[in-house]
């Protein structure tokens, strides 16, 4: 077993290193509720169970996010292999929910919150039938040049959503999400981090808006998904259906479409999706070599995400909980595309913990922040 343990430890370290994308606690009208901890994944693997909580279970362990090529799968609902939370917390219509993220490293991207009525017990509802109503969204503030994700970081890694006072009382799954866009200038480069919670809404509201199936929320080539965030941003279109109460259909879905085989298409149609100026090479960048290895293969998606999970990961890892999960996590440590010819345009070329090539085959390696440099 010693041999196995060594392997398992390596795998566990690698996977835990990617554990930054979780809401570790949430507060409903001032009451603290336990969020899902990665430790629970290991507890479940080792003992078969973990504490009953009101946050959904998810295996966001390997590369930690849902990529655009998985928008058509059930994982887009509540993250990878999500399973219903056993308990339900509650909030009054008109009240607030604070979502407390583990230390969040990605300051580029929108923050969104959805609810879906369970029409029964949320502990047993089929996630693929949930219809999401967007109740809160925040993208890019051009007046302050600030992304919602950065505002979240600046607010103690916490986001507060106000529950619309008009929503009918009942059991809901709340779906809170950050979409990280630091690599979204390339096809399949956006990173969705959804997290789900069972929360009953109380009060006297009567509105039961229709929603949008998870698999119809986003498309890989949405203007707010395939988006180069570098350079001067003049506008940003938050993806997903209309915001509830915005007067344009109360959450009835407006952007179905599919996701399959979108990589090539997305690349060739990137020009209209990018609404920004100044970046000389931003328009119509035909699928650079970085796009190719990303296609249909999750492991390469996380390259740009992997640099920042450094010391926090080691600090929170509990080495006694060993699990043999290996290949995905280990594969994710492989350097980015083109180590021989250099990193393609928009690829990562540096940052804390980054081990890939620092030479750009196109563009110049530019420091975006301490944990992410990019060829632009
Ligand atoms: C910051 O968030 C943590 C949870 O992530 C919480 O325990 C702590 O109380 C928060 N601090 C403040 C000042 O709100």
Short mmCIF file of C-alpha atoms and ligand atoms in Angstrom, two decimals:
data_model
loop_
_atom_site.label_atom_id
_atom_site.label_comp_id
_atom_site.label_asym_id
_atom_site.label_seq_id
_atom_site.Cartn_x
_atom_site.Cartn_y
_atom_site.Cartn_z
CA UNK A 1 0.00 0.00 0.00
CA UNK A 2 2.94 2.29 0.39
CA UNK A 3 3.38 2.40 -3.32
CA UNK A 4 -0.24 3.23 -3.86
CA UNK A 5 -0.17 5.92 -1.24
CA UNK A 6 2.67 7.69 -2.92
CA UNK A 7 0.85 7.80 -6.18
CA UNK A 8 -2.34 8.84 -4.53
CA UNK A 9 -0.64 11.60 -2.66
CA UNK A 10 0.79 13.05 -5.83
CA UNK A 11 -2.60 12.95 -7.46
CA UNK A 12 -4.31 14.40 -4.45
CA UNK A 13 -1.88 17.26 -4.23
CA UNK A 14 -2.32 18.11 -7.86
CA UNK A 15 -6.07 18.03 -7.62
CA UNK A 16 -6.27 19.95 -4.41
CA UNK A 17 -4.06 22.55 -5.94
CA UNK A 18 -6.95 23.34 -8.23
CA UNK A 19 -9.42 23.70 -5.46
CA UNK A 20 -9.89 27.41 -5.57
CA UNK A 21 -13.29 27.38 -7.21
CA UNK A 22 -15.63 26.69 -4.35
CA UNK A 23 -18.07 28.56 -2.16
CA UNK A 24 -17.06 27.42 1.30
CA UNK A 25 -19.92 29.10 3.11
CA UNK A 26 -23.05 31.11 2.41
CA UNK A 27 -25.08 33.44 4.57
CA UNK A 28 -28.85 33.66 4.21
CA UNK A 29 -30.38 36.71 5.87
CA UNK A 30 -27.48 36.78 8.29
CA UNK A 31 -27.43 33.08 9.09
CA UNK A 32 -24.25 31.19 8.21
CA UNK A 33 -24.56 27.94 6.25
CA UNK A 34 -21.79 25.48 5.55
CA UNK A 35 -20.67 25.37 1.93
CA UNK A 36 -19.19 22.40 0.11
CA UNK A 37 -15.59 21.70 1.01
CA UNK A 38 -13.25 19.67 -1.07
CA UNK A 39 -12.45 17.72 2.07
CA UNK A 40 -15.96 16.29 1.78
CA UNK A 41 -15.05 14.78 -1.55
CA UNK A 42 -12.25 12.87 0.09
CA UNK A 43 -14.42 11.99 3.08
CA UNK A 44 -16.99 10.56 0.70
CA UNK A 45 -14.37 8.64 -1.24
CA UNK A 46 -12.91 7.18 1.91
CA UNK A 47 -15.92 6.61 4.11
CA UNK A 48 -18.84 6.84 1.73
CA UNK A 49 -20.39 9.88 3.29
CA UNK A 50 -19.90 13.45 4.40
CA UNK A 51 -21.98 15.85 6.50
CA UNK A 52 -25.46 16.78 5.34
CA UNK A 53 -25.38 20.39 4.20
CA UNK A 54 -27.46 22.70 2.02
CA UNK A 55 -24.73 23.15 -0.57
CA UNK A 56 -24.50 20.79 -3.53
CA UNK A 57 -21.73 18.26 -3.87
CA UNK A 58 -19.52 18.66 -6.93
CA UNK A 59 -16.31 17.15 -8.19
CA UNK A 60 -14.65 20.33 -9.30
CA UNK A 61 -11.31 18.82 -8.53
CA UNK A 62 -9.29 18.34 -11.65
CA UNK A 63 -9.35 21.43 -13.73
CA UNK A 64 -11.86 23.10 -11.52
CA UNK A 65 -14.24 24.61 -14.05
CA UNK A 66 -16.75 23.91 -16.78
CA UNK A 67 -15.40 24.89 -20.19
CA UNK A 68 -17.51 26.02 -23.14
CA UNK A 69 -17.20 22.61 -24.78
CA UNK A 70 -19.21 21.25 -21.83
CA UNK A 71 -22.04 23.81 -21.97
CA UNK A 72 -24.22 21.13 -23.52
CA UNK A 73 -23.73 18.73 -20.62
CA UNK A 74 -25.41 18.42 -17.23
CA UNK A 75 -22.24 19.72 -15.59
CA UNK A 76 -23.06 23.30 -16.53
CA UNK A 77 -25.89 23.24 -13.99
CA UNK A 78 -24.05 22.81 -10.72
CA UNK A 79 -20.48 21.87 -11.70
CA UNK A 80 -18.93 18.51 -12.38
CA UNK A 81 -20.89 15.42 -11.36
CA UNK A 82 -22.92 17.61 -9.04
CA UNK A 83 -25.27 15.91 -6.62
CA UNK A 84 -28.17 17.39 -4.73
CA UNK A 85 -27.64 18.89 -1.33
CA UNK A 86 -29.43 16.99 1.41
CA UNK A 87 -30.56 20.01 3.42
CA UNK A 88 -32.28 23.27 2.62
CA UNK A 89 -31.65 26.66 4.13
CA UNK A 90 -34.01 29.60 3.77
CA UNK A 91 -34.15 33.26 2.89
CA UNK A 92 -36.99 35.75 2.76
CA UNK A 93 -37.98 37.17 -0.61
CA UNK A 94 -36.28 40.56 -0.62
CA UNK A 95 -33.53 39.22 1.65
CA UNK A 96 -29.90 38.59 0.86
CA UNK A 97 -27.56 35.69 0.29
CA UNK A 98 -23.79 36.16 0.69
CA UNK A 99 -21.65 33.66 -1.19
CA UNK A 100 -18.21 33.25 0.39
CA UNK A 101 -15.67 31.93 -2.08
CA UNK A 102 -12.40 30.32 -1.18
CA UNK A 103 -9.58 32.72 -2.05
CA UNK A 104 -10.44 33.75 -5.55
CA UNK A 105 -7.57 34.44 -7.97
CA UNK A 106 -9.33 35.47 -11.19
CA UNK A 107 -10.24 39.14 -11.28
CA UNK A 108 -11.52 39.16 -14.84
CA UNK A 109 -15.09 38.10 -15.53
CA UNK A 110 -18.76 38.46 -14.66
CA UNK A 111 -20.62 37.17 -11.60
CA UNK A 112 -24.13 35.80 -11.95
CA UNK A 113 -26.80 34.27 -9.74
CA UNK A 114 -29.76 32.17 -10.86
CA UNK A 115 -32.62 30.39 -9.11
CA UNK A 116 -34.68 27.42 -10.23
CA UNK A 117 -37.89 26.28 -8.58
CA UNK A 118 -37.75 22.63 -7.52
CA UNK A 119 -41.53 22.15 -7.49
CA UNK A 120 -40.97 19.72 -4.65
CA UNK A 121 -37.90 18.73 -2.70
CA UNK A 122 -34.64 20.16 -3.98
CA UNK A 123 -32.81 17.30 -2.30
CA UNK A 124 -34.15 14.94 -4.95
CA UNK A 125 -34.90 17.12 -7.96
CA UNK A 126 -33.32 16.08 -11.27
CA UNK A 127 -30.77 18.80 -12.00
CA UNK A 128 -31.23 18.41 -15.74
CA UNK A 129 -34.84 19.56 -15.40
CA UNK A 130 -34.05 22.73 -13.48
CA UNK A 131 -34.96 25.93 -15.32
CA UNK A 132 -32.79 28.82 -14.30
CA UNK A 133 -33.96 32.37 -13.81
CA UNK A 134 -31.18 34.91 -13.65
CA UNK A 135 -31.79 37.17 -10.64
CA UNK A 136 -28.46 38.94 -10.41
CA UNK A 137 -25.70 39.76 -12.87
CA UNK A 138 -22.68 42.01 -12.95
CA UNK A 139 -20.11 42.30 -15.70
CA UNK A 140 -17.69 45.10 -16.44
CA UNK A 141 -18.01 48.63 -15.06
CA UNK A 142 -16.52 50.88 -17.71
CA UNK A 143 -16.60 53.89 -15.39
CA UNK A 144 -14.21 52.24 -12.97
CA UNK A 145 -12.68 49.69 -15.36
CA UNK A 146 -13.57 46.99 -12.87
CA UNK A 147 -14.83 43.46 -13.44
CA UNK A 148 -17.40 41.99 -11.10
CA UNK A 149 -14.96 39.22 -10.19
CA UNK A 150 -12.47 41.82 -8.99
CA UNK A 151 -15.17 43.51 -6.93
CA UNK A 152 -15.87 40.10 -5.40
CA UNK A 153 -12.20 39.63 -4.54
CA UNK A 154 -12.05 43.11 -3.06
CA UNK A 155 -15.07 42.27 -0.92
CA UNK A 156 -13.42 39.48 1.04
CA UNK A 157 -14.07 37.01 -1.81
CA UNK A 158 -17.76 37.45 -1.12
CA UNK A 159 -20.71 38.26 -3.36
CA UNK A 160 -24.08 39.40 -2.06
CA UNK A 161 -27.23 38.72 -4.06
CA UNK A 162 -30.59 40.25 -3.16
CA UNK A 163 -33.49 37.88 -3.69
CA UNK A 164 -36.28 39.55 -5.69
CA UNK A 165 -39.17 40.32 -3.36
CA UNK A 166 -41.69 39.25 -5.99
CA UNK A 167 -40.59 35.61 -6.24
CA UNK A 168 -43.12 33.04 -5.08
CA UNK A 169 -42.34 31.21 -1.87
CA UNK A 170 -41.06 27.69 -2.28
CA UNK A 171 -38.03 25.49 -2.63
CA UNK A 172 -35.34 26.69 -5.01
CA UNK A 173 -31.87 25.75 -6.09
CA UNK A 174 -29.67 28.82 -6.20
CA UNK A 175 -26.96 28.75 -8.82
CA UNK A 176 -24.16 31.23 -8.18
CA UNK A 177 -21.45 31.51 -10.81
CA UNK A 178 -18.24 33.25 -11.71
CA UNK A 179 -17.13 33.09 -15.33
CA UNK A 180 -13.37 33.67 -15.50
CA UNK A 181 -12.38 35.32 -18.76
CA UNK A 182 -8.61 35.64 -18.45
CA UNK A 183 -8.18 33.10 -21.23
CA UNK A 184 -11.46 33.76 -23.03
CA UNK A 185 -9.88 35.44 -26.02
CA UNK A 186 -9.23 31.95 -27.32
CA UNK A 187 -11.95 29.51 -28.33
CA UNK A 188 -13.04 27.37 -25.38
CA UNK A 189 -11.01 29.56 -23.05
CA UNK A 190 -13.73 30.81 -20.70
CA UNK A 191 -14.01 29.08 -17.33
CA UNK A 192 -17.40 28.68 -15.65
CA UNK A 193 -17.46 28.07 -11.92
CA UNK A 194 -21.08 27.34 -10.93
CA UNK A 195 -22.03 26.43 -7.37
CA UNK A 196 -25.47 25.34 -6.18
CA UNK A 197 -27.40 25.59 -2.92
CA UNK A 198 -30.82 24.51 -1.71
CA UNK A 199 -32.55 27.59 -0.37
CA UNK A 200 -36.27 27.94 0.33
CA UNK A 201 -37.66 31.38 -0.37
CA UNK A 202 -40.24 32.54 2.13
CA UNK A 203 -42.63 35.46 1.95
CA UNK A 204 -45.72 36.48 0.05
CA UNK A 205 -44.35 36.84 -3.47
CA UNK A 206 -46.40 35.24 -6.20
CA UNK A 207 -44.25 35.40 -9.30
CA UNK A 208 -43.08 32.11 -10.81
CA UNK A 209 -41.09 33.13 -13.86
CA UNK A 210 -40.15 30.56 -16.44
CA UNK A 211 -36.48 29.83 -16.77
CA UNK A 212 -33.85 28.33 -19.02
CA UNK A 213 -32.43 24.82 -18.95
CA UNK A 214 -28.79 24.70 -17.94
CA UNK A 215 -27.73 23.31 -21.27
CA UNK A 216 -29.31 26.32 -22.99
CA UNK A 217 -27.78 29.03 -20.83
CA UNK A 218 -24.64 29.69 -22.86
CA UNK A 219 -23.01 29.08 -26.20
CA UNK A 220 -19.29 28.87 -26.78
CA UNK A 221 -19.41 31.81 -29.16
CA UNK A 222 -21.59 34.12 -27.08
CA UNK A 223 -20.24 37.65 -27.11
CA UNK A 224 -19.64 37.45 -23.37
CA UNK A 225 -17.99 34.01 -23.50
CA UNK A 226 -15.56 34.31 -26.41
CA UNK A 227 -14.14 37.65 -25.36
CA UNK A 228 -10.65 39.05 -25.25
CA UNK A 229 -10.49 40.99 -21.97
CA UNK A 230 -7.17 42.66 -22.69
CA UNK A 231 -6.91 46.10 -24.17
CA UNK A 232 -9.46 48.85 -23.79
CA UNK A 233 -12.92 47.47 -23.11
CA UNK A 234 -15.73 49.69 -24.30
CA UNK A 235 -18.53 47.28 -23.58
CA UNK A 236 -19.14 43.78 -22.35
CA UNK A 237 -22.31 41.77 -22.87
CA UNK A 238 -23.09 39.53 -19.90
CA UNK A 239 -24.00 36.09 -21.23
CA UNK A 240 -27.08 34.06 -20.39
CA UNK A 241 -30.81 34.76 -20.48
CA UNK A 242 -32.38 38.09 -19.64
CA UNK A 243 -32.17 39.29 -16.07
CA UNK A 244 -35.38 38.72 -14.10
CA UNK A 245 -37.27 41.95 -13.72
CA UNK A 246 -35.37 43.64 -16.50
CA UNK A 247 -38.57 43.96 -18.47
CA UNK A 248 -37.50 41.74 -21.27
CA UNK A 249 -39.24 38.54 -20.54
CA UNK A 250 -38.59 37.83 -16.87
CA UNK A 251 -36.05 35.22 -17.39
CA UNK A 252 -37.58 33.39 -20.29
CA UNK A 253 -34.63 32.10 -22.17
CA UNK A 254 -33.44 34.09 -25.09
CA UNK A 255 -30.34 32.33 -26.24
CA UNK A 256 -30.78 28.64 -26.77
CA UNK A 257 -28.59 27.15 -29.49
CA UNK A 258 -26.14 24.41 -29.18
CA UNK A 259 -22.58 24.02 -28.20
CA UNK A 260 -21.30 21.05 -30.12
CA UNK A 261 -18.54 21.54 -32.62
CA UNK A 262 -18.30 25.16 -31.77
CA UNK A 263 -14.57 25.48 -31.44
CA UNK A 264 -13.80 26.11 -35.05
CA UNK A 265 -16.86 28.20 -35.57
CA UNK A 266 -16.11 30.28 -32.54
CA UNK A 267 -12.65 31.08 -33.72
CA UNK A 268 -13.71 32.18 -37.14
CA UNK A 269 -16.48 34.35 -35.80
CA UNK A 270 -14.48 35.94 -33.07
CA UNK A 271 -14.29 39.36 -34.59
CA UNK A 272 -17.87 40.48 -33.97
CA UNK A 273 -17.81 39.05 -30.50
CA UNK A 274 -14.96 41.20 -29.37
CA UNK A 275 -16.20 44.68 -28.69
CA UNK A 276 -13.06 46.47 -27.93
CA UNK A 277 -10.43 48.55 -29.51
CA UNK A 278 -6.74 49.21 -29.31
CA UNK A 279 -5.48 45.68 -29.31
CA UNK A 280 -4.00 45.41 -32.74
CA UNK A 281 -4.30 41.69 -32.96
CA UNK A 282 -7.64 41.20 -31.28
CA UNK A 283 -9.81 41.09 -34.34
CA UNK A 284 -10.50 37.88 -36.14
CA UNK A 285 -7.77 35.80 -34.74
CA UNK A 286 -8.21 32.57 -36.57
CA UNK A 287 -7.85 29.58 -34.37
CA UNK A 288 -4.30 29.78 -33.28
CA UNK A 289 -2.47 26.68 -32.35
CA UNK A 290 -3.54 27.08 -28.78
CA UNK A 291 -7.11 26.35 -29.73
CA UNK A 292 -6.38 23.01 -31.25
CA UNK A 293 -5.21 21.14 -28.19
CA UNK A 294 -8.10 22.55 -26.20
CA UNK A 295 -10.70 20.92 -28.34
CA UNK A 296 -12.68 18.35 -26.50
CA UNK A 297 -10.00 17.71 -24.00
CA UNK A 298 -10.49 19.08 -20.57
CA UNK A 299 -6.98 18.67 -19.42
CA UNK A 300 -5.57 21.45 -21.49
CA UNK A 301 -8.24 23.87 -20.41
CA UNK A 302 -6.79 24.44 -17.05
CA UNK A 303 -3.33 25.44 -18.05
CA UNK A 304 -4.13 29.07 -17.68
CA UNK A 305 -5.78 28.42 -14.40
CA UNK A 306 -3.12 26.46 -12.78
CA UNK A 307 -0.54 29.10 -12.06
CA UNK A 308 -2.30 30.75 -9.19
CA UNK A 309 -3.11 27.85 -7.01
CA UNK A 310 0.10 27.72 -5.13
CA UNK A 311 0.47 28.02 -1.41
CA UNK A 312 -3.18 28.07 -0.48
CA UNK A 313 -3.56 24.63 -1.91
CA UNK A 314 -0.77 23.15 0.10
CA UNK A 315 -2.03 24.87 3.19
CA UNK A 316 -5.53 23.50 2.98
CA UNK A 317 -4.62 20.02 1.86
CA UNK A 318 -5.11 17.27 4.37
CA UNK A 319 -2.61 14.60 3.46
CA UNK A 320 -4.29 11.88 5.40
CA UNK A 321 -7.19 11.75 3.02
CA UNK A 322 -5.81 9.81 0.11
CA UNK A 323 -7.59 9.12 -3.07
CA UNK A 324 -6.35 7.54 -6.21
CA UNK A 325 -7.24 10.08 -8.76
CA UNK A 326 -4.38 10.59 -11.04
CA UNK A 327 -4.46 11.06 -14.74
CA UNK A 328 -6.53 14.19 -15.13
CA UNK A 329 -4.76 16.07 -12.44
CA UNK A 330 -1.34 15.03 -13.53
CA UNK A 331 -2.02 15.69 -17.15
CA UNK A 332 -3.03 19.18 -16.21
CA UNK A 333 0.47 19.99 -15.11
CA UNK A 334 1.78 19.60 -18.62
CA UNK A 335 3.05 22.83 -20.10
CA UNK A 336 0.85 24.81 -22.41
CA UNK A 337 0.73 24.40 -26.09
CA UNK A 338 3.74 24.67 -28.26
CA UNK A 339 6.66 24.34 -25.93
CA UNK A 340 8.90 23.88 -28.92
CA UNK A 341 7.58 26.68 -31.07
CA UNK A 342 6.46 29.00 -28.29
CA UNK A 343 3.10 29.90 -26.84
CA UNK A 344 0.34 30.86 -29.25
CA UNK A 345 -1.42 34.19 -29.24
CA UNK A 346 -3.50 34.64 -26.05
CA UNK A 347 -1.81 31.68 -24.41
CA UNK A 348 -0.25 31.85 -20.97
CA UNK A 349 3.48 32.54 -20.95
CA UNK A 350 4.23 33.24 -17.31
CA UNK A 351 3.02 33.83 -13.78
CA UNK A 352 3.54 32.46 -10.31
CA UNK A 353 3.80 28.71 -10.45
CA UNK A 354 3.62 28.55 -14.23
CA UNK A 355 6.03 26.02 -15.66
CA UNK A 356 5.38 26.18 -19.39
CA UNK A 357 7.11 28.00 -22.17
CA UNK A 358 7.71 31.72 -21.70
CA UNK A 359 8.35 32.31 -25.39
CA UNK A 360 5.52 33.60 -27.55
CA UNK A 361 5.15 32.33 -31.10
CA UNK A 362 2.87 35.29 -31.71
CA UNK A 363 2.53 38.50 -29.74
CA UNK A 364 4.60 39.58 -26.79
CA UNK A 365 4.63 37.98 -23.38
CA UNK A 366 2.90 40.61 -21.27
CA UNK A 367 2.49 40.56 -17.50
CA UNK A 368 -1.19 40.85 -16.59
CA UNK A 369 -0.68 40.26 -12.91
CA UNK A 370 1.62 38.26 -10.69
CA UNK A 371 0.04 34.96 -11.61
CA UNK A 372 -0.77 35.43 -15.25
CA UNK A 373 1.25 36.59 -18.22
CA UNK A 374 -0.14 36.29 -21.70
CA UNK A 375 1.04 36.41 -25.31
CA UNK A 376 -0.74 39.43 -26.81
C1 LIG B 1 -14.45 37.03 5.13
O1 LIG B 1 -14.92 35.79 4.67
C2 LIG B 1 -14.74 34.72 5.57
C3 LIG B 1 -15.22 33.46 4.91
O2 LIG B 1 -14.61 33.24 3.69
C4 LIG B 1 -15.49 34.98 6.84
O3 LIG B 1 -15.27 33.93 7.75
C5 LIG B 1 -15.07 36.29 7.44
O4 LIG B 1 -15.88 36.58 8.54
C6 LIG B 1 -15.18 37.41 6.42
N1 LIG B 1 -14.64 38.62 6.97
C7 LIG B 1 -15.36 39.74 7.04
C8 LIG B 1 -14.65 40.91 7.62
O5 LIG B 1 -16.50 39.80 6.66
#
